[in-house]
Every structure is written in C-alpha cells, then in structure tokens.
PDB file of C-alpha atoms in Angstrom:
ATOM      1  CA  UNK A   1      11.445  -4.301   1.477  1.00 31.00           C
ATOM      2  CA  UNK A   2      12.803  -7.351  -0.717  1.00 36.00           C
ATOM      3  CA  UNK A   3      10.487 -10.318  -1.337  1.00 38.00           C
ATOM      4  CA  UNK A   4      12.068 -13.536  -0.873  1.00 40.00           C
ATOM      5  CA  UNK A   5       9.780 -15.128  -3.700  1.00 44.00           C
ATOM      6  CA  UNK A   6      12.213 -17.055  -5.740  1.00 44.00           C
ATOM      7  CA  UNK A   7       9.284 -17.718  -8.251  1.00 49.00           C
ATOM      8  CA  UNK A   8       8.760 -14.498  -8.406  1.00 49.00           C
ATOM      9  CA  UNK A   9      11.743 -12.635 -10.638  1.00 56.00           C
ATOM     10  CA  UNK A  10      12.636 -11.001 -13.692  1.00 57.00           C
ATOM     11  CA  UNK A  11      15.169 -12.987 -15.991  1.00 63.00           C
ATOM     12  CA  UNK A  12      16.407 -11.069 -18.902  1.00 58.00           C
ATOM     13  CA  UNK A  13      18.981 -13.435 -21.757  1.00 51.00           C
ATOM     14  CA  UNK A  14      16.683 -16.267 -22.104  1.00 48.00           C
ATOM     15  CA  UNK A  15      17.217 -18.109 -25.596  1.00 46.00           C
ATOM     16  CA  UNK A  16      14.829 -15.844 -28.409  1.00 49.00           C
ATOM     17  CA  UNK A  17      13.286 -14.058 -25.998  1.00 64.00           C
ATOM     18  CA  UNK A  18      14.661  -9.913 -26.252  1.00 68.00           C
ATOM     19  CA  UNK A  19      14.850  -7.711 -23.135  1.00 78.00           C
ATOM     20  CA  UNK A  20      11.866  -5.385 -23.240  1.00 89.00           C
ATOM     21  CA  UNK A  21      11.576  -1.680 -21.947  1.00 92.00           C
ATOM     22  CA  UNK A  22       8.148   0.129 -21.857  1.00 92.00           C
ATOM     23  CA  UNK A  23       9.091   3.993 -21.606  1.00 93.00           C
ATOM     24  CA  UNK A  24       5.776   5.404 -20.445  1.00 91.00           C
ATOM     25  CA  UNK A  25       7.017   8.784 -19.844  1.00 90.00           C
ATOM     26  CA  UNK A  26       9.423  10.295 -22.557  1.00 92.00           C
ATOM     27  CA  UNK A  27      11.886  13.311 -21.444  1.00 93.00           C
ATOM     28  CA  UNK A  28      15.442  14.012 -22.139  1.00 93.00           C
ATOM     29  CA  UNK A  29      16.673  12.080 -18.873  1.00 91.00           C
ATOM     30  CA  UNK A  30      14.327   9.386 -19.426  1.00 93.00           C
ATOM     31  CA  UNK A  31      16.029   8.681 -22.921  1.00 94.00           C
ATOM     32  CA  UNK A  32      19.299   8.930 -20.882  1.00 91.00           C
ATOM     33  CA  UNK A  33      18.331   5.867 -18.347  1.00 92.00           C
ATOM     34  CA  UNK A  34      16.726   3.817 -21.387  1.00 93.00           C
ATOM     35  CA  UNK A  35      19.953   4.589 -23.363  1.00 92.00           C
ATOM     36  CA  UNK A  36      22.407   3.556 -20.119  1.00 90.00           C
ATOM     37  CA  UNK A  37      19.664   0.546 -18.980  1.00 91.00           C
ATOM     38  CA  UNK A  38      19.763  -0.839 -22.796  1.00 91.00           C
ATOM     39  CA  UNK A  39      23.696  -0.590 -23.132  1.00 89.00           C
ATOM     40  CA  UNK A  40      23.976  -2.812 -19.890  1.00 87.00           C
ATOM     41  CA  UNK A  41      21.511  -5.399 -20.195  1.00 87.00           C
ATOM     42  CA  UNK A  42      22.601  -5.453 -23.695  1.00 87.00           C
ATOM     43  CA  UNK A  43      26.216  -5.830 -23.071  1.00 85.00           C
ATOM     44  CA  UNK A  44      25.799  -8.562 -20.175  1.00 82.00           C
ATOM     45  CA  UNK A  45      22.948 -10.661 -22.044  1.00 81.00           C
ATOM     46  CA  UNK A  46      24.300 -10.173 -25.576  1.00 81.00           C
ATOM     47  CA  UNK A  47      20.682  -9.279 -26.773  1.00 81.00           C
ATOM     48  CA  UNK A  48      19.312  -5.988 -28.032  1.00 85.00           C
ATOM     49  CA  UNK A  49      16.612  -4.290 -26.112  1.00 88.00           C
ATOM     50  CA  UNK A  50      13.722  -3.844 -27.108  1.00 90.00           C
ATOM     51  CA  UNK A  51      12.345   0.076 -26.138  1.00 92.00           C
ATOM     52  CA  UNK A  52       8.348   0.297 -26.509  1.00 92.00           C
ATOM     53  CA  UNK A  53       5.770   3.335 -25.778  1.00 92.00           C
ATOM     54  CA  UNK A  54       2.870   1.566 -26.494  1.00 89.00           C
ATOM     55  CA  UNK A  55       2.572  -1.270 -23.949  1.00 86.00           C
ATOM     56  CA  UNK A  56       0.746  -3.521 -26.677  1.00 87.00           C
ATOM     57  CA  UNK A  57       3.913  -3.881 -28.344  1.00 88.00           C
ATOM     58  CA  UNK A  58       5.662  -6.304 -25.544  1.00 84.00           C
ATOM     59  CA  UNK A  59       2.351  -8.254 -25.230  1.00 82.00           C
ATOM     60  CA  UNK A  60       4.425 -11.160 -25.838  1.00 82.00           C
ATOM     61  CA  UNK A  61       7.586 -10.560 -23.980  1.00 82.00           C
ATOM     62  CA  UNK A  62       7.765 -12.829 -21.094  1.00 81.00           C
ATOM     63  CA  UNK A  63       9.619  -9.851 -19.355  1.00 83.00           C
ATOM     64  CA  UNK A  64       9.442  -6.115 -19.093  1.00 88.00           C
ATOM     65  CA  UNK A  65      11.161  -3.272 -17.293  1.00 91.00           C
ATOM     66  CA  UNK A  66       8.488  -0.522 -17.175  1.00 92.00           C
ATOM     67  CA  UNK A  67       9.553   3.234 -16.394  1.00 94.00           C
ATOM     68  CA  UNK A  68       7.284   5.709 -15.817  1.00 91.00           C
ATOM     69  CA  UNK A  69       4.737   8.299 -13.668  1.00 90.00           C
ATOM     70  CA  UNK A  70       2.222   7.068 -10.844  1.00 89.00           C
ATOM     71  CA  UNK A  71      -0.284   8.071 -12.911  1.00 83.00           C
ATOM     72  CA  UNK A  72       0.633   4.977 -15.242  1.00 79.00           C
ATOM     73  CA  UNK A  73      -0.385   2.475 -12.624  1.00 78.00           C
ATOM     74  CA  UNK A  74      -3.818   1.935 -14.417  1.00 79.00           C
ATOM     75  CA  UNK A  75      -1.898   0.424 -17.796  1.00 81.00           C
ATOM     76  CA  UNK A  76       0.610  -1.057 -15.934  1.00 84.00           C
ATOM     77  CA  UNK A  77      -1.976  -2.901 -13.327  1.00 83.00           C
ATOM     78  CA  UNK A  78      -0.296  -2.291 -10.301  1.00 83.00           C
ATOM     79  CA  UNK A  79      -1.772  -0.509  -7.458  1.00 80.00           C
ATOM     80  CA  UNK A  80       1.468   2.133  -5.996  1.00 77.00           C
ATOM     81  CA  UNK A  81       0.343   2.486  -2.043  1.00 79.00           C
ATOM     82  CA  UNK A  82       0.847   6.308  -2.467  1.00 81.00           C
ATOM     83  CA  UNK A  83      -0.115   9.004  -4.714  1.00 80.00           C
ATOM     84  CA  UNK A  84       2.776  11.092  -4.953  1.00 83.00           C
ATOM     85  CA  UNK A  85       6.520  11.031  -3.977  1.00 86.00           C
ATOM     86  CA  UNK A  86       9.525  13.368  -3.666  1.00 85.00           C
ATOM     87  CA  UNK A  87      11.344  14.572  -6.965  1.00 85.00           C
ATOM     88  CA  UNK A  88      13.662  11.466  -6.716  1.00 88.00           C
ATOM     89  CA  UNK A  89      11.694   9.441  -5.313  1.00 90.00           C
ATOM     90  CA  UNK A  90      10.304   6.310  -6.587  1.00 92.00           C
ATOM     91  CA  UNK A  91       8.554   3.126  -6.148  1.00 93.00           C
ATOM     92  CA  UNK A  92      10.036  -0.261  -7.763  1.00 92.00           C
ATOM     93  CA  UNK A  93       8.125  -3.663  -7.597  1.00 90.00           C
ATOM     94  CA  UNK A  94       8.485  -6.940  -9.462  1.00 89.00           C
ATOM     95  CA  UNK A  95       5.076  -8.426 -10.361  1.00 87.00           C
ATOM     96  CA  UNK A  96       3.208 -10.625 -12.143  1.00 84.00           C
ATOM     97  CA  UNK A  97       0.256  -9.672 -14.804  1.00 83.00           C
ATOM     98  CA  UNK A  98      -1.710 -11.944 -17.480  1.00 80.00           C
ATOM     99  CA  UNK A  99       1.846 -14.275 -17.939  1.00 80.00           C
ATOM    100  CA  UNK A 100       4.499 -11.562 -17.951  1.00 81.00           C
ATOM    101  CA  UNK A 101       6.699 -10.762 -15.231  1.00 85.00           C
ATOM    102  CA  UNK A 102       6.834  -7.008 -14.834  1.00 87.00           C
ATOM    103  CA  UNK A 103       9.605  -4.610 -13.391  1.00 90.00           C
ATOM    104  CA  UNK A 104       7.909  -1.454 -12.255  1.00 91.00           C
ATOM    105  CA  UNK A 105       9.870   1.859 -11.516  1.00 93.00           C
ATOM    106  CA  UNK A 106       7.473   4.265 -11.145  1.00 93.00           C
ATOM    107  CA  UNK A 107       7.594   7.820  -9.986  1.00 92.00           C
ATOM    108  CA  UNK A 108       6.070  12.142  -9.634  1.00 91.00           C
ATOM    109  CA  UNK A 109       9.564  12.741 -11.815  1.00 91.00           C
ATOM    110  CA  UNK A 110      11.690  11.897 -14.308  1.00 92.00           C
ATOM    111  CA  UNK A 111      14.481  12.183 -11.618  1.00 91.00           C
ATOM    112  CA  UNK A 112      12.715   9.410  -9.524  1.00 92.00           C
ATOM    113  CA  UNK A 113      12.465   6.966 -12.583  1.00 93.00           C
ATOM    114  CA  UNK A 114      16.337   7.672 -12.916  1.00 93.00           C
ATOM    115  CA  UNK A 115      16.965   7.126  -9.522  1.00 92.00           C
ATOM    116  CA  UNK A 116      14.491   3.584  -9.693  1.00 92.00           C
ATOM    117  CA  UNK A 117      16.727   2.544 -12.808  1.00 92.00           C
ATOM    118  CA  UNK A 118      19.938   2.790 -11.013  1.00 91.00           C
ATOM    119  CA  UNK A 119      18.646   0.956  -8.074  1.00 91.00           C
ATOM    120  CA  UNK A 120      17.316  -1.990 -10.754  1.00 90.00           C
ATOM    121  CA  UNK A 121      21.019  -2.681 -12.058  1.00 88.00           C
ATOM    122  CA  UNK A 122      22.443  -2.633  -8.099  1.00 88.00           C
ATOM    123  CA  UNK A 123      20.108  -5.709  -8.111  1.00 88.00           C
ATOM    124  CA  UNK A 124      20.550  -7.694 -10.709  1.00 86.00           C
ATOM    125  CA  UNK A 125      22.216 -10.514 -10.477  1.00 83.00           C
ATOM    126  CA  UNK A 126      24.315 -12.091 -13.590  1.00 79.00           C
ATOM    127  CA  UNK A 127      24.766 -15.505 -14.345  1.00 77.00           C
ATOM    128  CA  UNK A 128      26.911 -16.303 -17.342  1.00 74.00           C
ATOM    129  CA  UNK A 129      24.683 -14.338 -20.101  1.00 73.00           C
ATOM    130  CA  UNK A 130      21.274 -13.916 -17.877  1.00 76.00           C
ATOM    131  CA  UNK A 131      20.172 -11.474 -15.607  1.00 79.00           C
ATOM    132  CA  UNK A 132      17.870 -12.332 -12.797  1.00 81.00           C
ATOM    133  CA  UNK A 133      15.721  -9.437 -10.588  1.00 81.00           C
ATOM    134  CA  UNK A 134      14.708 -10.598  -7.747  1.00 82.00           C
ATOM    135  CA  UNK A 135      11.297 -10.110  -6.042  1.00 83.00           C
ATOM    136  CA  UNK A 136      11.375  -6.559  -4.914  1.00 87.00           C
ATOM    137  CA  UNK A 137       8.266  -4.442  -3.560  1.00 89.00           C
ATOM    138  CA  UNK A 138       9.904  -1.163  -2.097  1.00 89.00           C
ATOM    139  CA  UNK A 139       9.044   2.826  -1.921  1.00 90.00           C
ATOM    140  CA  UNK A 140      12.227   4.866  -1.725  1.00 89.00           C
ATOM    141  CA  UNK A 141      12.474   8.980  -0.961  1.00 86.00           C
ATOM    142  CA  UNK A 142      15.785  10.093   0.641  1.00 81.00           C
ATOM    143  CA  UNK A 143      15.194  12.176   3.946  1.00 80.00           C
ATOM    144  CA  UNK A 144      17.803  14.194   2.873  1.00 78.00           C
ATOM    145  CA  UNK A 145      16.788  16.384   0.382  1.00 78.00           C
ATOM    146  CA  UNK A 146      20.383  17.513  -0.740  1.00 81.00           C
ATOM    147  CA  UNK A 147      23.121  15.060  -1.008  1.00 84.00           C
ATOM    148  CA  UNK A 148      26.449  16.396  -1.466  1.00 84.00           C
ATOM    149  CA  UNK A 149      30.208  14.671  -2.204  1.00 81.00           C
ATOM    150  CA  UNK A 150      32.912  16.764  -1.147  1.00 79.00           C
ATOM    151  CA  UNK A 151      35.710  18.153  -3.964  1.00 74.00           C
ATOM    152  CA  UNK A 152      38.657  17.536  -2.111  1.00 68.00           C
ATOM    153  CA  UNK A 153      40.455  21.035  -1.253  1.00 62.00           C
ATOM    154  CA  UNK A 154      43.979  19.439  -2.363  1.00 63.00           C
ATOM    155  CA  UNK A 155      45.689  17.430  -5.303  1.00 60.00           C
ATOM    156  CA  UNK A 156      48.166  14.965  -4.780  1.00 58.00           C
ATOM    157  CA  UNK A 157      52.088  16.476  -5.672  1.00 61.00           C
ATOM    158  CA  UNK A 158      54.062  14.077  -3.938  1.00 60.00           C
ATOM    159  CA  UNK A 159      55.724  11.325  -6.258  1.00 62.00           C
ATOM    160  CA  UNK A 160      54.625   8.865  -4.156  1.00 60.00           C
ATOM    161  CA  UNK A 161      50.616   9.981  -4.845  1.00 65.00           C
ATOM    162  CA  UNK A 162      48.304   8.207  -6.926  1.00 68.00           C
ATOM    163  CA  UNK A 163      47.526  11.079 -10.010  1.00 69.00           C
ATOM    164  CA  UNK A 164      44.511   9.156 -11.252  1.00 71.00           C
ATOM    165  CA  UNK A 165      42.286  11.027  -8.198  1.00 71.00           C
ATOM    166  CA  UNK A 166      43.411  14.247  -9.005  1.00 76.00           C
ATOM    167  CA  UNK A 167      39.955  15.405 -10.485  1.00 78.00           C
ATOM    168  CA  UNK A 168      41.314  19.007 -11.377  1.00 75.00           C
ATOM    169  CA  UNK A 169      43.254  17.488 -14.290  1.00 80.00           C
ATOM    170  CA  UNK A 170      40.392  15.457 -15.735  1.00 85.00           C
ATOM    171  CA  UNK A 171      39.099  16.430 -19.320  1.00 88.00           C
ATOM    172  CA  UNK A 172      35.749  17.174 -19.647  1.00 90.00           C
ATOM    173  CA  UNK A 173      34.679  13.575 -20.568  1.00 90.00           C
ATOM    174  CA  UNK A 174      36.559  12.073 -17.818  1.00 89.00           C
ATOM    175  CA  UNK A 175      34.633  14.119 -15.446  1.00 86.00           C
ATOM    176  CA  UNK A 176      31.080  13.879 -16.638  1.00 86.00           C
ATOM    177  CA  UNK A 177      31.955  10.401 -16.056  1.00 86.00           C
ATOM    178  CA  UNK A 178      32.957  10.493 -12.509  1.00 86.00           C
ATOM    179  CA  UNK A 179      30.136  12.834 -11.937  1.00 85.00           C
ATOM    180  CA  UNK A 180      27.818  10.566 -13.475  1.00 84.00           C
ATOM    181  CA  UNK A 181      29.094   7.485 -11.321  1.00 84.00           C
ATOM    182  CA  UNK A 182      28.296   9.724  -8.298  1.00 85.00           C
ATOM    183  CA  UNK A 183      24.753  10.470  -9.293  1.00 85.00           C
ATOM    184  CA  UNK A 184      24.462   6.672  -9.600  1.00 82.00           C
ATOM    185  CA  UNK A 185      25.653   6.428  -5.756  1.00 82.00           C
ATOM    186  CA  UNK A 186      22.436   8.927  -4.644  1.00 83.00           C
ATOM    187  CA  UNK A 187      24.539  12.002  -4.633  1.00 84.00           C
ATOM    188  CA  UNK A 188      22.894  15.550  -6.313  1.00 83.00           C
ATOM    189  CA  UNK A 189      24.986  18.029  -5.715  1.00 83.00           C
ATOM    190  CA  UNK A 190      29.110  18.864  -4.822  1.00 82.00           C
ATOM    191  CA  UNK A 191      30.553  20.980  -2.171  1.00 80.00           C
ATOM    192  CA  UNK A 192      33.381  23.173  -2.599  1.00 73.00           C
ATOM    193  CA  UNK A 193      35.996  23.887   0.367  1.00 70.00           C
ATOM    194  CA  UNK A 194      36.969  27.851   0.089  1.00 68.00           C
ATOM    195  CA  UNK A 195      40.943  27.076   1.559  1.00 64.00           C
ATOM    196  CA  UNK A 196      44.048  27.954   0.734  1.00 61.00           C
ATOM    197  CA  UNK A 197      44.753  24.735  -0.632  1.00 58.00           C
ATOM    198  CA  UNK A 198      41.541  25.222  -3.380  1.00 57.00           C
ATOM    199  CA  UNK A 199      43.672  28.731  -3.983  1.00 58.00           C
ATOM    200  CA  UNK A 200      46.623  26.733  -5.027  1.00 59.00           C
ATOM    201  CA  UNK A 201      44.602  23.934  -6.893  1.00 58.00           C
ATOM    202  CA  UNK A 202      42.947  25.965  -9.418  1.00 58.00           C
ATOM    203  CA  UNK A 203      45.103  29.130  -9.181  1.00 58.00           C
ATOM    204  CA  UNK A 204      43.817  31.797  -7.169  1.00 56.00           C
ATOM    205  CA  UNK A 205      40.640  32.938  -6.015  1.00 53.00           C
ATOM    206  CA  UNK A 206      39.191  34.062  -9.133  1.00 53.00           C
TER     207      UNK A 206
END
C-alpha cells in the first residue's frame, strides 16, 4: 500500500543537512546494504551518509532511514501490525516522530532488511541532487518461498550474437555482479538445465 501524502516524505540532499542511517541490527549483510544504500544516496545527493547505532546520534537529522528487527519498534516508535515475518520479509513505512521524518525497514532477518533496502531505492525519486521517498506504509513476504532465474542451457556462437550475455565467460567479479543485480530483482536462487547444450557450454558432464 503507497500513501498518497505528499506532506508526508523523506527528502535526502537538502543544503547542510547529511543523509542519516540508524543500523539497529549489525550483521555481515546488514553492513553490505548500509555499504550499497550509503554509496547511492551518496553518489546521487553528493553528501556523505551518516551511519548511527545509537539512535540519539541523528536526534537532529531532519531525516533517517532506519534498518532493523521488529523487536526495534519500541525505539523507533512505530507500531509494525505483525509480530513476525518470513526470512525476507519485511515491513517499510515512512513516518513522522517528534520533527523527523523516519524511513522504517524493519524485519525477523537480516535478509528481510536487505530485501526492505532494495525496495527503498526502487522508490526514490531523484531530482537534480535530492532524493524524495514517498509516503509508503506496506508489509511485504513473497508467497513463493524459492525464487529461481534460469542459467540459460546455451551461449551465443553465431557472429551475429551479442557476447556480452554469455555468462559462462564472465570473471568472477563480473558475475557476483550480475548475481547481485538479480538478488536486487527478488530472485534467491538459480536453476541449472542438465542438456546437451550445458554439456557443450562448460565441457562435459563433469
């Protein structure tokens, strides 16, 4: 559900005013979202973010983007309408709290707060140096527990073929990238096709 509220939203780039993320819970992926959330608002707004644990630190920060568990709801003052949710599940809502416009992505896992992240920079919206969140008030857990892309069985050979999709030549940078774009899609795992074709690909069956 998106809340047409244009008084209510989160505007990250205003003029001495840093972007502002309260990491509530602290695990490997966690510091991978922060890390990816900081380099974009950073590289849109031209600001460096501001990453706090102790909520007291952004008391006077217009703005925050809070990530974190349910059980955070008390600090954060917002009321979640459940009390658990699926691994990557997670529930995201723009509010507003003693003067400071909050962005709350909260979830049971670190996987949901990942997930929440990703769906907080499909909504921003950028306008020459600012980013603006809109209203949003939303729950999110995928019905489908497993959520697999397909490895193609083939690479292109023809001259005529576009090389840059052929994923079986890409080095190991190239595709933790692509992987990582996928992940960003919803996607958590990849299916192989056993053909001839995959025989050919990657040189036999071994």
């Amino acid at each position: 559900m998106r809340c047409n509220d244009e008084k209510l939203s989160l505007v990250l780039g205003w003029i001495g005013s840093p972007p502002v993320i309260f990491q509530q819970l602290k695990t490997d992926l966690t510091d991978v979202v922060v890390e990816r959330l900081s380099n974009y608002i950073e590289r849109r707004c031209k600001k460096q973010v501001k990453v706090v644990r102790d909520l007291t630190e952004a008391s006077s920060a217009p703005g925050i983007i809070a990530l974190g568990k349910l059980d955070a709801c008390e600090t954060l003052g917002v009321s979640p309408p459940v009390e658990s949710l699926a691994a990557d599940g997670y529930y995201l809502k723009v509010y507003r709290r003693k003067g400071q416009t909050i962005a709350a992505v909260l979830a049971s896992r670190d996987k949901g707060i990942k997930q929440g992240a990703y769906h907080l920079l499909r909504a921003f919206n950028l306008k020459g140096e600012t980013l603006k969140l809109p209203a949003l008030d939303t729950i999110q857990e995928p019905w489908v527990p497993q959520r697999e892309w397909t490895l193609v069985c083939w690479r292109p050979f023809f001259n005529f073929t576009d090389k840059r999709v052929d994923v079986y030549s890409y080095d190991d940078e190239r595709l933790r990238t692509y992987v990582d774009m996928l992940d960003t899609f919803g996607f958590n795992g990849v299916q192989l096709l056993e053909t001839c074709y995959s025989y050919d690909a990657v040189g036999g069956v071994k």
